[in-house]
Tab-separated table of C-alpha atoms in Angstrom:
chain	number	residue	atom	x	y	z
A	25	MET	CA	-102.878	-70.117	165.130
A	26	GLY	CA	-99.240	-70.983	164.530
A	27	PHE	CA	-97.758	-73.960	162.732
A	28	SER	CA	-97.258	-77.030	164.915
A	29	LEU	CA	-94.223	-79.301	164.911
A	30	GLU	CA	-95.307	-81.394	167.872
A	31	GLY	CA	-93.989	-84.921	167.623
A	32	LYS	CA	-91.348	-83.983	165.037
A	33	VAL	CA	-87.577	-84.266	165.373
A	34	ALA	CA	-85.311	-81.733	163.651
A	35	LEU	CA	-81.567	-81.424	163.129
A	36	VAL	CA	-80.327	-77.903	162.342
A	37	THR	CA	-76.713	-77.316	161.316
A	38	GLY	CA	-75.163	-73.964	162.091
A	39	GLY	CA	-77.744	-73.778	164.866
A	40	GLY	CA	-75.725	-71.854	167.440
A	41	ARG	CA	-76.140	-68.392	165.971
A	42	GLY	CA	-77.609	-66.349	163.140
A	43	ILE	CA	-80.223	-67.819	160.829
A	44	GLY	CA	-79.759	-71.343	162.184
A	45	LYS	CA	-80.396	-70.165	165.723
A	46	GLU	CA	-83.592	-68.401	164.685
A	47	ILE	CA	-84.803	-71.484	162.813
A	48	ALA	CA	-84.125	-73.605	165.889
A	49	ARG	CA	-86.058	-71.144	168.056
A	50	ARG	CA	-89.091	-71.271	165.778
A	51	PHE	CA	-89.006	-75.064	165.743
A	52	VAL	CA	-88.731	-75.401	169.522
A	53	GLU	CA	-91.505	-72.853	169.994
A	54	ALA	CA	-93.668	-74.992	167.717
A	55	GLY	CA	-93.087	-78.053	169.909
A	56	ALA	CA	-90.366	-79.898	167.989
A	57	ASP	CA	-87.449	-81.766	169.501
A	58	VAL	CA	-84.430	-80.012	168.021
A	59	MET	CA	-80.753	-80.907	167.868
A	60	ILE	CA	-78.507	-78.003	166.950
A	61	ALA	CA	-75.037	-78.621	165.542
A	62	SER	CA	-72.004	-76.468	164.801
A	63	ARG	CA	-68.284	-76.328	165.478
A	64	LYS	CA	-68.485	-73.987	168.469
A	65	LEU	CA	-69.904	-75.806	171.480
A	66	GLU	CA	-70.102	-72.605	173.541
A	67	ASN	CA	-72.540	-70.996	171.090
A	68	LEU	CA	-74.656	-74.155	171.033
A	69	GLN	CA	-74.839	-74.361	174.805
A	70	GLN	CA	-75.794	-70.698	175.145
A	71	THR	CA	-78.556	-71.140	172.572
A	72	ALA	CA	-79.875	-74.290	174.244
A	73	GLU	CA	-79.983	-72.539	177.602
A	74	GLU	CA	-81.765	-69.542	176.087
A	75	PHE	CA	-84.467	-71.782	174.573
A	76	SER	CA	-84.784	-74.229	177.459
A	77	SER	CA	-88.160	-72.881	178.642
A	78	LEU	CA	-89.848	-73.212	175.232
A	79	PRO	CA	-92.405	-75.979	174.559
A	80	GLY	CA	-90.127	-78.344	172.619
A	81	ARG	CA	-86.883	-79.925	173.719
A	82	ILE	CA	-83.434	-78.840	172.524
A	83	ASP	CA	-80.014	-80.455	172.732
A	84	VAL	CA	-76.599	-79.822	171.216
A	85	VAL	CA	-73.925	-81.729	169.334
A	86	PRO	CA	-70.572	-80.239	168.278
A	87	CYS	CA	-69.998	-80.920	164.585
A	88	ASN	CA	-67.636	-79.734	161.884
A	89	ILE	CA	-69.921	-80.394	158.920
A	90	GLY	CA	-66.896	-80.644	156.637
A	91	LYS	CA	-65.862	-83.889	158.353
A	92	ALA	CA	-67.700	-87.067	157.355
A	93	ASP	CA	-67.189	-88.778	160.719
A	94	GLN	CA	-68.616	-85.782	162.586
A	95	VAL	CA	-71.640	-85.674	160.275
A	96	GLU	CA	-72.292	-89.334	161.074
A	97	ALA	CA	-71.856	-88.667	164.796
A	98	ALA	CA	-74.303	-85.734	164.726
A	99	VAL	CA	-77.009	-87.819	163.058
A	100	ALA	CA	-76.413	-90.709	165.474
A	101	ALA	CA	-76.578	-88.382	168.482
A	102	THR	CA	-79.859	-86.880	167.272
A	103	GLU	CA	-81.446	-90.286	166.713
A	104	LYS	CA	-80.259	-91.544	170.098
A	105	ARG	CA	-81.601	-88.480	171.913
A	106	PHE	CA	-84.890	-87.897	170.084
A	107	GLY	CA	-85.511	-90.617	167.473
A	108	THR	CA	-85.785	-90.594	163.672
A	109	ILE	CA	-85.231	-87.194	162.075
A	110	ASP	CA	-88.320	-85.673	160.420
A	111	VAL	CA	-86.825	-82.298	159.455
A	112	MET	CA	-83.263	-81.770	158.253
A	113	VAL	CA	-82.012	-78.198	157.915
A	114	ASN	CA	-78.734	-77.784	156.031
A	115	ASN	CA	-77.834	-74.300	157.192
A	116	GLY	CA	-74.140	-74.508	158.114
A	117	ALA	CA	-71.847	-72.832	155.578
A	118	THR	CA	-68.633	-70.918	155.041
A	119	ASN	CA	-67.524	-68.123	152.710
A	120	LEU	CA	-63.846	-67.933	151.812
A	121	GLU	CA	-61.594	-65.755	149.668
A	122	GLN	CA	-63.766	-62.820	148.681
A	123	GLY	CA	-62.074	-61.135	145.763
A	124	PRO	CA	-61.239	-61.495	142.074
A	125	SER	CA	-61.964	-64.937	140.654
A	126	LEU	CA	-58.433	-65.370	139.304
A	127	ASN	CA	-57.088	-65.199	142.873
A	128	VAL	CA	-59.166	-68.128	144.132
A	129	SER	CA	-57.017	-70.989	145.420
A	130	ASP	CA	-57.518	-74.715	144.929
A	131	ALA	CA	-57.733	-75.164	148.695
A	132	ALA	CA	-60.582	-72.655	148.965
A	133	VAL	CA	-62.539	-74.339	146.163
A	134	LEU	CA	-62.236	-77.733	147.821
A	135	LYS	CA	-63.147	-76.452	151.291
A	136	MET	CA	-66.142	-74.454	150.068
A	137	VAL	CA	-67.511	-77.432	148.148
A	138	GLU	CA	-66.951	-79.780	151.086
A	139	ILE	CA	-68.705	-77.554	153.617
A	140	ASN	CA	-71.428	-75.883	151.518
A	141	VAL	CA	-72.302	-78.773	149.190
A	142	LEU	CA	-70.854	-82.126	150.195
A	143	SER	CA	-72.021	-81.763	153.800
A	144	ALA	CA	-75.636	-81.717	152.613
A	145	VAL	CA	-75.031	-84.836	150.514
A	146	ARG	CA	-73.511	-86.584	153.519
A	147	PHE	CA	-76.319	-85.645	155.907
A	148	LEU	CA	-79.061	-86.635	153.502
A	149	ARG	CA	-77.497	-89.997	152.646
A	150	LEU	CA	-77.941	-90.814	156.334
A	151	VAL	CA	-81.256	-89.105	157.041
A	152	VAL	CA	-83.437	-89.533	153.952
A	153	PRO	CA	-83.661	-93.355	153.848
A	154	LYS	CA	-85.126	-93.324	157.367
A	155	MET	CA	-87.528	-90.536	156.403
A	156	MET	CA	-88.704	-92.763	153.565
A	157	GLU	CA	-89.170	-95.713	155.912
A	158	LYS	CA	-91.221	-93.500	158.223
A	159	GLY	CA	-93.379	-92.257	155.349
A	160	GLY	CA	-92.044	-88.762	154.776
A	161	GLY	CA	-90.010	-85.820	155.946
A	162	SER	CA	-88.879	-82.310	155.102
A	163	VAL	CA	-85.423	-81.182	153.983
A	164	ILE	CA	-84.660	-77.462	154.069
A	165	ASN	CA	-81.475	-76.210	152.416
A	166	VAL	CA	-80.434	-72.671	153.279
A	167	ALA	CA	-79.022	-71.236	150.058
A	168	SER	CA	-78.726	-67.538	149.109
A	169	ILE	CA	-79.713	-65.091	146.408
A	170	ALA	CA	-76.014	-65.361	145.543
A	171	GLY	CA	-76.980	-68.725	144.101
A	172	LEU	CA	-79.484	-67.021	141.786
A	173	ARG	CA	-77.276	-64.196	140.560
A	174	PRO	CA	-73.505	-63.704	140.895
A	175	GLN	CA	-72.229	-62.221	144.119
A	176	ARG	CA	-69.634	-59.550	143.344
A	177	GLU	CA	-66.182	-61.009	143.988
A	178	GLY	CA	-67.868	-64.037	145.512
A	179	LEU	CA	-67.350	-66.765	142.921
A	180	LEU	CA	-67.186	-69.682	145.342
A	181	TYR	CA	-70.168	-68.673	147.440
A	182	SER	CA	-72.321	-68.231	144.331
A	183	LEU	CA	-71.014	-71.493	142.899
A	184	THR	CA	-71.814	-73.537	145.982
A	185	LYS	CA	-75.176	-71.940	146.706
A	186	SER	CA	-76.339	-72.378	143.124
A	187	GLY	CA	-75.275	-75.991	143.392
A	188	LEU	CA	-77.332	-76.397	146.547
A	189	ILE	CA	-80.372	-74.957	144.759
A	190	MET	CA	-79.992	-77.382	141.860
A	191	MET	CA	-79.530	-80.299	144.255
A	192	THR	CA	-82.730	-79.210	145.990
A	193	ARG	CA	-84.679	-79.487	142.737
A	194	THR	CA	-83.074	-82.801	141.810
A	195	TRP	CA	-83.718	-84.357	145.217
A	196	ALA	CA	-87.309	-83.100	145.232
A	197	ASN	CA	-87.990	-84.900	141.973
A	198	GLU	CA	-86.279	-88.076	143.091
A	199	TRP	CA	-87.640	-88.367	146.632
A	200	GLY	CA	-91.103	-86.833	146.291
A	201	PRO	CA	-92.803	-90.151	145.438
A	202	SER	CA	-91.461	-91.501	148.756
A	203	GLY	CA	-92.951	-88.616	150.749
A	204	VAL	CA	-89.783	-86.591	151.296
A	205	ARG	CA	-90.097	-82.906	150.432
A	206	VAL	CA	-86.997	-80.838	149.638
A	207	ASN	CA	-86.996	-77.050	149.479
A	208	ALA	CA	-84.476	-74.227	149.684
A	209	ILE	CA	-84.517	-70.787	151.266
A	210	ALA	CA	-82.536	-68.052	149.487
A	211	PRO	CA	-82.048	-65.089	151.820
A	212	GLY	CA	-80.791	-61.721	150.743
A	213	LEU	CA	-78.392	-59.799	152.970
A	214	VAL	CA	-79.341	-60.629	156.568
A	215	ARG	CA	-77.792	-58.997	159.615
A	216	THR	CA	-75.699	-61.826	161.091
A	217	ASP	CA	-72.090	-62.250	162.155
A	218	PHE	CA	-71.586	-64.495	159.122
A	219	SER	CA	-72.507	-61.708	156.688
A	220	SER	CA	-70.965	-58.789	158.608
A	221	PHE	CA	-68.288	-58.343	155.903
A	222	PHE	CA	-71.049	-56.984	153.661
A	223	TRP	CA	-72.957	-54.735	156.059
A	224	LYS	CA	-70.655	-53.657	158.902
A	225	ASN	CA	-69.684	-50.386	157.207
A	226	LEU	CA	-73.143	-49.409	155.996
A	227	ASP	CA	-74.691	-46.126	157.109
A	228	GLU	CA	-77.482	-47.166	159.487
A	229	ASP	CA	-79.487	-44.053	158.585
A	230	ALA	CA	-79.321	-44.630	154.824
A	231	PRO	CA	-81.736	-46.919	153.015
A	232	TYR	CA	-80.195	-50.256	152.039
A	233	PRO	CA	-79.869	-50.436	149.144
A	234	PRO	CA	-81.773	-47.557	147.563
A	235	SER	CA	-82.987	-49.818	144.743
A	236	GLN	CA	-84.373	-52.504	147.090
A	237	PRO	CA	-88.150	-52.143	147.603
A	238	ILE	CA	-87.958	-52.855	151.345
A	239	GLN	CA	-85.073	-50.597	152.239
A	240	ARG	CA	-83.443	-52.325	155.170
A	241	LEU	CA	-81.224	-55.269	155.948
A	242	GLY	CA	-82.909	-58.562	156.599
A	243	GLU	CA	-83.121	-59.880	160.140
A	244	THR	CA	-82.999	-63.513	161.188
A	245	SER	CA	-86.660	-63.221	162.197
A	246	ASP	CA	-87.482	-62.622	158.531
A	247	ILE	CA	-86.162	-66.094	157.694
A	248	GLY	CA	-87.379	-68.216	160.599
A	249	GLY	CA	-91.049	-68.131	159.665
A	250	ILE	CA	-90.577	-69.560	156.177
A	251	ALA	CA	-88.427	-72.363	157.604
A	252	LEU	CA	-91.191	-73.187	160.089
A	253	TYR	CA	-93.725	-73.287	157.265
A	254	LEU	CA	-91.553	-75.606	155.163
A	255	ALA	CA	-90.980	-77.904	158.140
A	256	SER	CA	-94.664	-78.151	158.993
A	257	ASP	CA	-97.445	-80.169	157.409
A	258	GLU	CA	-98.956	-76.884	156.166
A	259	SER	CA	-96.477	-77.079	153.273
A	260	ALA	CA	-97.388	-80.683	152.403
A	261	TRP	CA	-97.790	-79.818	148.684
A	262	VAL	CA	-94.610	-77.747	148.430
A	263	THR	CA	-91.389	-79.290	147.128
A	264	GLY	CA	-88.554	-78.397	144.789
A	265	GLN	CA	-88.969	-74.694	145.499
A	266	THR	CA	-86.496	-71.953	146.334
A	267	MET	CA	-88.154	-69.417	148.628
A	268	VAL	CA	-86.526	-66.027	148.048
A	269	ILE	CA	-86.575	-63.783	151.129
A	270	ASP	CA	-84.667	-60.640	150.171
A	271	GLY	CA	-86.737	-57.498	150.641
A	272	GLY	CA	-87.393	-57.527	146.934
A	273	ALA	CA	-83.751	-57.208	145.910
A	274	THR	CA	-84.054	-59.728	143.084
A	275	ALA	CA	-87.400	-58.339	141.913
A	276	ARG	CA	-85.634	-55.548	140.022
């Protein structure tokens, strides 16, 4: 028997493709009403059409999560369409200026913080008070194992994802007494367009990496199930945690 999200409303950023799309699919399959948000309306519309026959309802809202007014509009559109948000998934992110740390520009630092960190603050300032009024809710922040150990030539991604993990723990402590649970998911390398820089030149016939216990890339389906668990009432005693889903990469 699967987890049920019947009667719950979810907002998923970065929901038009990759991990966000898979999370949205799991939620809609479980009966939730789901609003997916991202910059590219075409991706959102294709995803909504693909999932239109599933048990829950799905709708779309274009949103650049780095813009405060668009964050506000996305929350308002979700509430108008479905009602108070029960599950907030901060999945949208960017990754700029891979390379030596001394080459990182001021502009990249500011943009990475605004999109990967400040966007979550902005969404939750709007969403969490209403969760508290309703008696509870679930926040899921999609981080990365790069937030647990440095990503080679990826200073800003590691910086922002580690910040998101620490915010998760802080928020869990602060909001738990009001019924709001906050958890993070830290994927390893998952086969998505977003991460293609890291895997596009890998030999498909070679184990990846040889030192990883489960020797393959992650797939979005490996992440969706844990998000569904964290969104559901089955995880009612789980908060402040970072769920590492990485094929065992960080176990060594």
